[in-house]
Coordinates of C-alpha atoms in Angstrom, one line a residue:
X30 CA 238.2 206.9 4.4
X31 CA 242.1 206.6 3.3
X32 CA 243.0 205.7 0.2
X33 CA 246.5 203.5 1.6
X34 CA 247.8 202.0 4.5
X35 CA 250.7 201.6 6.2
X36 CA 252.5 198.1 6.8
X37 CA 252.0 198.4 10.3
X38 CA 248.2 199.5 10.2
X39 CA 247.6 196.6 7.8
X40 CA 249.8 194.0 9.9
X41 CA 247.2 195.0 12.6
X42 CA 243.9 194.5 10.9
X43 CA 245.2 191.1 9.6
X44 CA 245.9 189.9 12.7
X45 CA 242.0 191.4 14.3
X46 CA 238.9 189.8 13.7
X47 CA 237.9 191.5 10.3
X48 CA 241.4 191.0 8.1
X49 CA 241.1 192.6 4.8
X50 CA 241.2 190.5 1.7
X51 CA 244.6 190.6 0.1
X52 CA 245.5 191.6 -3.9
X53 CA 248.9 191.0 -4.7
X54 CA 249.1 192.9 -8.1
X55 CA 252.5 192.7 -9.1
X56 CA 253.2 194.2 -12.6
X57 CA 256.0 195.8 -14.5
X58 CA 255.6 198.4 -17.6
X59 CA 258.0 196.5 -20.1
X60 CA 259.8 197.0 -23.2
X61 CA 261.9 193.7 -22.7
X62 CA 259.8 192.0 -25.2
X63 CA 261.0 194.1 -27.9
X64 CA 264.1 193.5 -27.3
X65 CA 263.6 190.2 -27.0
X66 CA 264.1 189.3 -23.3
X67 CA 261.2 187.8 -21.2
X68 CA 258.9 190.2 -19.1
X69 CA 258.0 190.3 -15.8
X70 CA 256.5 187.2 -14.6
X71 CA 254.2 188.7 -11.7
X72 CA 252.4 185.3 -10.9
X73 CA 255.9 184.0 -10.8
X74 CA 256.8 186.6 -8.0
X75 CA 254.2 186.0 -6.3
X76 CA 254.5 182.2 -5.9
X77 CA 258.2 183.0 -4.6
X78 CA 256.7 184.8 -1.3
X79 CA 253.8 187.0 -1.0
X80 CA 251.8 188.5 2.0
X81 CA 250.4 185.6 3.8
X82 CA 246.5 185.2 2.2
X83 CA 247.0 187.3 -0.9
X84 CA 245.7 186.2 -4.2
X85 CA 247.2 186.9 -7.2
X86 CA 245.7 189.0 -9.4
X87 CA 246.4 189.9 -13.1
X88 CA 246.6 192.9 -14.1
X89 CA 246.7 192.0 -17.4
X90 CA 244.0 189.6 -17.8
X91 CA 241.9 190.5 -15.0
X92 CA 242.0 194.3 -14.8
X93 CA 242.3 195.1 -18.4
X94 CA 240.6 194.0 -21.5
X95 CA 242.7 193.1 -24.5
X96 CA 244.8 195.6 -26.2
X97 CA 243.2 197.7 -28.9
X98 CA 241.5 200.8 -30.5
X99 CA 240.8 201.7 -26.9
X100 CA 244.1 201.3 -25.5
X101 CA 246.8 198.9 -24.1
X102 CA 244.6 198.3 -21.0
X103 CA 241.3 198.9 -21.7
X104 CA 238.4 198.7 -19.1
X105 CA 237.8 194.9 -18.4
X106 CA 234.4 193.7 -19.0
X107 CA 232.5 193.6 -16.3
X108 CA 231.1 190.8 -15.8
X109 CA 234.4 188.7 -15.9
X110 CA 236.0 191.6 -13.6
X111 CA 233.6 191.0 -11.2
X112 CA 234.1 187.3 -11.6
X113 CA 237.6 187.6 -11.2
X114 CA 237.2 189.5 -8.1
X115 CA 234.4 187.1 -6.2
X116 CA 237.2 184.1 -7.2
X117 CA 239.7 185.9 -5.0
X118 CA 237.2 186.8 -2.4
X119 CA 236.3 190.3 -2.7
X120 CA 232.9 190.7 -0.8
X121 CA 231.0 194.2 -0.7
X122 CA 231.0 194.3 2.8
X123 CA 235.1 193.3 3.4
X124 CA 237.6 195.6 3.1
X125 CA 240.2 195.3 0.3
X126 CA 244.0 195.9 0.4
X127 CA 245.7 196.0 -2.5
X128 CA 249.7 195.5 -2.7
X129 CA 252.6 195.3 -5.4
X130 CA 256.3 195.1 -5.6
X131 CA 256.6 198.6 -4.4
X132 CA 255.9 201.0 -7.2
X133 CA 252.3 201.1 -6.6
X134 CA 250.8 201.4 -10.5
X135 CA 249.3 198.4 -10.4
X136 CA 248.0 198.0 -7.3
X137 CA 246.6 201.9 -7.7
X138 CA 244.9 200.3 -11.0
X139 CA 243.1 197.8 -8.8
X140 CA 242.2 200.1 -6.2
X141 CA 240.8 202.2 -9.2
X142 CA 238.8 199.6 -10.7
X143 CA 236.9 198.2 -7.6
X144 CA 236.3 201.7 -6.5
X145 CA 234.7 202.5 -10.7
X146 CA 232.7 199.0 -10.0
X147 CA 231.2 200.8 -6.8
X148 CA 233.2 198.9 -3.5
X149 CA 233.1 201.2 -0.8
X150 CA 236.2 200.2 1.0
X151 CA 239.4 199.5 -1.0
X152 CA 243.2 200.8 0.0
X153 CA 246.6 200.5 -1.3
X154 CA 249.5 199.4 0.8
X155 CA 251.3 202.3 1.0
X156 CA 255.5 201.5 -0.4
X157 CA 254.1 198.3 -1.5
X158 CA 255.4 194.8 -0.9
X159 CA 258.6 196.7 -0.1
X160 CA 257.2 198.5 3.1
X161 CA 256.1 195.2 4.4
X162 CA 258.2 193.9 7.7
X163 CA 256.7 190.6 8.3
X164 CA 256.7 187.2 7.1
X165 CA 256.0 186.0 3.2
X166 CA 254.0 182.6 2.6
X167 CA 255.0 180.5 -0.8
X168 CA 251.2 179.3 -0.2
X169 CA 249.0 179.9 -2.3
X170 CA 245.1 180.4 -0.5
X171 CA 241.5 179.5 -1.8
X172 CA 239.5 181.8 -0.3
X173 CA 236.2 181.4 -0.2
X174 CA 233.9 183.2 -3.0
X175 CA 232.9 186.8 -2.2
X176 CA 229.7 188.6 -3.2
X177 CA 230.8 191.6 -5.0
X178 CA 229.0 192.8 -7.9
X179 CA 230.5 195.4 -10.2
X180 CA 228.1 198.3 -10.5
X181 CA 230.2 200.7 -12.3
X182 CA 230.1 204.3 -12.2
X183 CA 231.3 205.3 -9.0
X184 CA 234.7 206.9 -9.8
X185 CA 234.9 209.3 -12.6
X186 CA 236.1 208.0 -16.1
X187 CA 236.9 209.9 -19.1
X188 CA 237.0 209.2 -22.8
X189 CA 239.4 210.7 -25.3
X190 CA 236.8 213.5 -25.7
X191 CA 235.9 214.2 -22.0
X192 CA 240.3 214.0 -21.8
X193 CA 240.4 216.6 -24.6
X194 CA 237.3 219.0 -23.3
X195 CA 238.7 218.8 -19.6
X196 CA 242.3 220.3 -21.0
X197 CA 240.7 223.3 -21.5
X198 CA 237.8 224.1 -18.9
X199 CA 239.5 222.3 -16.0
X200 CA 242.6 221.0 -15.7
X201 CA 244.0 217.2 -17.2
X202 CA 247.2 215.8 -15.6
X203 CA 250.0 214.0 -17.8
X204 CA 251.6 211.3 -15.3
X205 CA 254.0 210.1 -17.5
X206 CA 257.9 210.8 -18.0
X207 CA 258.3 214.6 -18.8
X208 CA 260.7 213.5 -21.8
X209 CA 257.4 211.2 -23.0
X210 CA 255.0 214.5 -22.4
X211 CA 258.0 216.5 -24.2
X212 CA 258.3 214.0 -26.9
X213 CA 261.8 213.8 -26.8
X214 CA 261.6 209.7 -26.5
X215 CA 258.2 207.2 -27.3
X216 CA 259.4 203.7 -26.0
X217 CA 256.2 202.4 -26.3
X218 CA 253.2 204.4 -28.4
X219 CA 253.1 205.4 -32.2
X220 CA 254.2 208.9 -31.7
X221 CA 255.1 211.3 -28.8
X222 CA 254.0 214.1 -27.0
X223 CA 251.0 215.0 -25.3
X224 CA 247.1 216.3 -25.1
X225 CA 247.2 219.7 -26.0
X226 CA 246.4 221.8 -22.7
X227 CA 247.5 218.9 -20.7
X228 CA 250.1 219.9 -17.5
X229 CA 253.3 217.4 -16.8
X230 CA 252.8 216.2 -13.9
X231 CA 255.0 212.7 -13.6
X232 CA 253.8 210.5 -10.7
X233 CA 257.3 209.6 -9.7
X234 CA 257.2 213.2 -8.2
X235 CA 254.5 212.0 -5.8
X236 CA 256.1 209.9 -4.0
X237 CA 259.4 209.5 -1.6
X238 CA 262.9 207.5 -2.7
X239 CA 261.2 205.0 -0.8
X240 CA 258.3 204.4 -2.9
X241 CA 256.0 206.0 0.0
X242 CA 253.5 208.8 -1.0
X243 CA 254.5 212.1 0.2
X244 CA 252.9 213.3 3.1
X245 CA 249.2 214.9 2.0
X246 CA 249.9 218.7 2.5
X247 CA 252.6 218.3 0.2
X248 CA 250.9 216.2 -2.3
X249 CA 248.2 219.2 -2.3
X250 CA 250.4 221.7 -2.4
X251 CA 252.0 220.4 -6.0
X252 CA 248.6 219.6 -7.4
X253 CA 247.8 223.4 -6.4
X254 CA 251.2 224.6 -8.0
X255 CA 250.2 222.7 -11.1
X256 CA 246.7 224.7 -11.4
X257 CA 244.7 222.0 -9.5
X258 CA 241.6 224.2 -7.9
X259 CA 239.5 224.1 -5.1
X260 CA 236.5 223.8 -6.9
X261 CA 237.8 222.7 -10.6
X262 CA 237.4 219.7 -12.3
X263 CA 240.8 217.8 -12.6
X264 CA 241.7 214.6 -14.6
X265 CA 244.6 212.2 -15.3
X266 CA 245.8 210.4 -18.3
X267 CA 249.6 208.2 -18.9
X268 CA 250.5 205.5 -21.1
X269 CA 247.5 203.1 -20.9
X270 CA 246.1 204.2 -17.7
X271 CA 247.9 202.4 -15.0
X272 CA 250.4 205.1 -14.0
X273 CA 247.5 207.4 -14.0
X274 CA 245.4 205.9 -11.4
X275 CA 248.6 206.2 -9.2
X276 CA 248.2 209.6 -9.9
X277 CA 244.4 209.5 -9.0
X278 CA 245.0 207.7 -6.0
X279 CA 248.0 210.7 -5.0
X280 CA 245.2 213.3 -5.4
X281 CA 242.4 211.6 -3.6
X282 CA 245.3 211.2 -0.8
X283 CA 245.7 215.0 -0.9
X284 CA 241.7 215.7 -0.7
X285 CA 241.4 216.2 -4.8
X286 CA 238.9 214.0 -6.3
X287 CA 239.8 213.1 -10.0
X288 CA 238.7 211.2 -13.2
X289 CA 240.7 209.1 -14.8
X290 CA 241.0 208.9 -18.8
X291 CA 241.8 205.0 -19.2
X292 CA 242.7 204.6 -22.4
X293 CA 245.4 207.5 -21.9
X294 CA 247.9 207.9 -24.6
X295 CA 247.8 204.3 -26.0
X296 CA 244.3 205.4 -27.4
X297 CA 245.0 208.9 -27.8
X298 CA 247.8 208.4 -29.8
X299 CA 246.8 205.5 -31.9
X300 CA 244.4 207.6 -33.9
X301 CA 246.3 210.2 -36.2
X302 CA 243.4 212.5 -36.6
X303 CA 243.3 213.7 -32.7
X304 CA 246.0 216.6 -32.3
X305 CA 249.4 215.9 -30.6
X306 CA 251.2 219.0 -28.9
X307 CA 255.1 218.7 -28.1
X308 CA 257.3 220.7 -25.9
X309 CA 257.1 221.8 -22.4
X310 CA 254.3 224.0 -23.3
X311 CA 251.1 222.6 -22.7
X312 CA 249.8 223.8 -25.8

């Protein structure tokens, strides 16, 4: 099955007999608050024109726990994932499409999530709200409730130890910034750098000017350059674990299954015994 869809593709199954259910997961990273200026208002995006039939969804509040030990977007709990989910009509048996404003983070962190929670049929519009030719609604839908419950365990996760292990028998993706992995500049997180063995590989590389994932050949080819194997065990980690499922979803667009360490550098960071490597070495 693919992992995204094109605006045309998707413009076709909405208007069949079997439309997919609609996330509109529109999300910034932002340091505005620091600084003092408001963030991102994503629920106020989408209430200024969204897909027609899309649901707003929070990334947040609804696809991340509260800020922590374990991260700045931890693993929701479950049980109110999954609630948030059935509210806006996710069903097992109905396929999902998940969108944003183009930069495809958060909607990869949906797509993710309902795939770790065990739905069998979830894709990402590929460029994002950006991509999309047709008509926007200012409506906002109440669709009725879906069925799906989270059974978690279908994608791979890692912890800070599985993130730490995997640097050195397999091979664990950075996605963030290279000047982050470098740590040259830390916007965000206590201290810079990186996991020690990890590779920079920044997501923005993945993807064309236009937001669009580059085609899959080409996407394998760089994972391959960057020590990916056929038959090796490769995993991703960012900032807090949105970025990085972008990355996931990149690979599982160029045929390389990956796991996905959540709490990322938010976590890894936060705890001044684990060991922090800087420079473009990976050691």
């Amino acid at each position: 099955m693919n992992a995204i869809i094109t605006a045309s593709e998707l413009a076709g199954e909405l208007a069949g007999a079997h439309p997919p259910v609609l996330l509109d997961v529109r999300w910034q990273l932002s340091t505005a608050k620091a600084a003092g200026a408001p963030p991102f208002d994503g629920r106020a995006a989408y209430g200024a024109g969204h897909l027609p039939g899309a649901v707003y969804v929070d990334l947040d509040r609804e696809l991340a726990s509260a800020p922590g030990a374990s991260g700045r977007h931890p693993l929701p709990d479950v049980a109110e994932f999954g609630a948030a989910m059935r509210r806006a009509g996710v069903s097992s048996g109905r396929p999902v499409v998940a969108y944003d404003g183009g930069q495809g983070w958060a909607a990869a962190r949906a797509w993710w999530l309902l795939r770790w929670a065990g739905h069998p049929n979830v894709r990402v519009l590929d460029g994002g709200l950006t991509a999309w030719e047709g008509s926007l609604s200012t409506d906002v839908p109440t669709p009725a409730e879906g069925d799906f419950a989270p059974a978690p365990g279908a994608a791979d996760l890692l912890d800070a130890d599985g993130a730490a292990a995997l640097a050195r028998s397999g091979v664990l993706f950075d996605a963030r910034a290279g000047e982050r992995y470098r740590g040259e500049v830390e916007p965000i997180d206590r201290v810079g750098g990186h996991i020690p063995g990890a590779v920079s590989a920044p997501t923005t590389a993945n993807v064309a000017a236009d937001g669009r994932f580059l085609p899959a050949g080409e996407l394998r080819a760089r994972f391959k350059g960057l020590g990916a194997a056929e038959d090796g065990a490769v995993g991703v980690y960012c900032g807090s674990g949105v970025s990085g499922a972008h990355e996931v979803l990149a690979l599982a667009v160029a045929g390389i299954p990956a796991a996905l360490y959540v709490g990322s550098w938010s976590e890894w960071s936060s705890d001044p015994d684990r060991p922090v490597a800087v420079g473009p070495d990976p050691q």
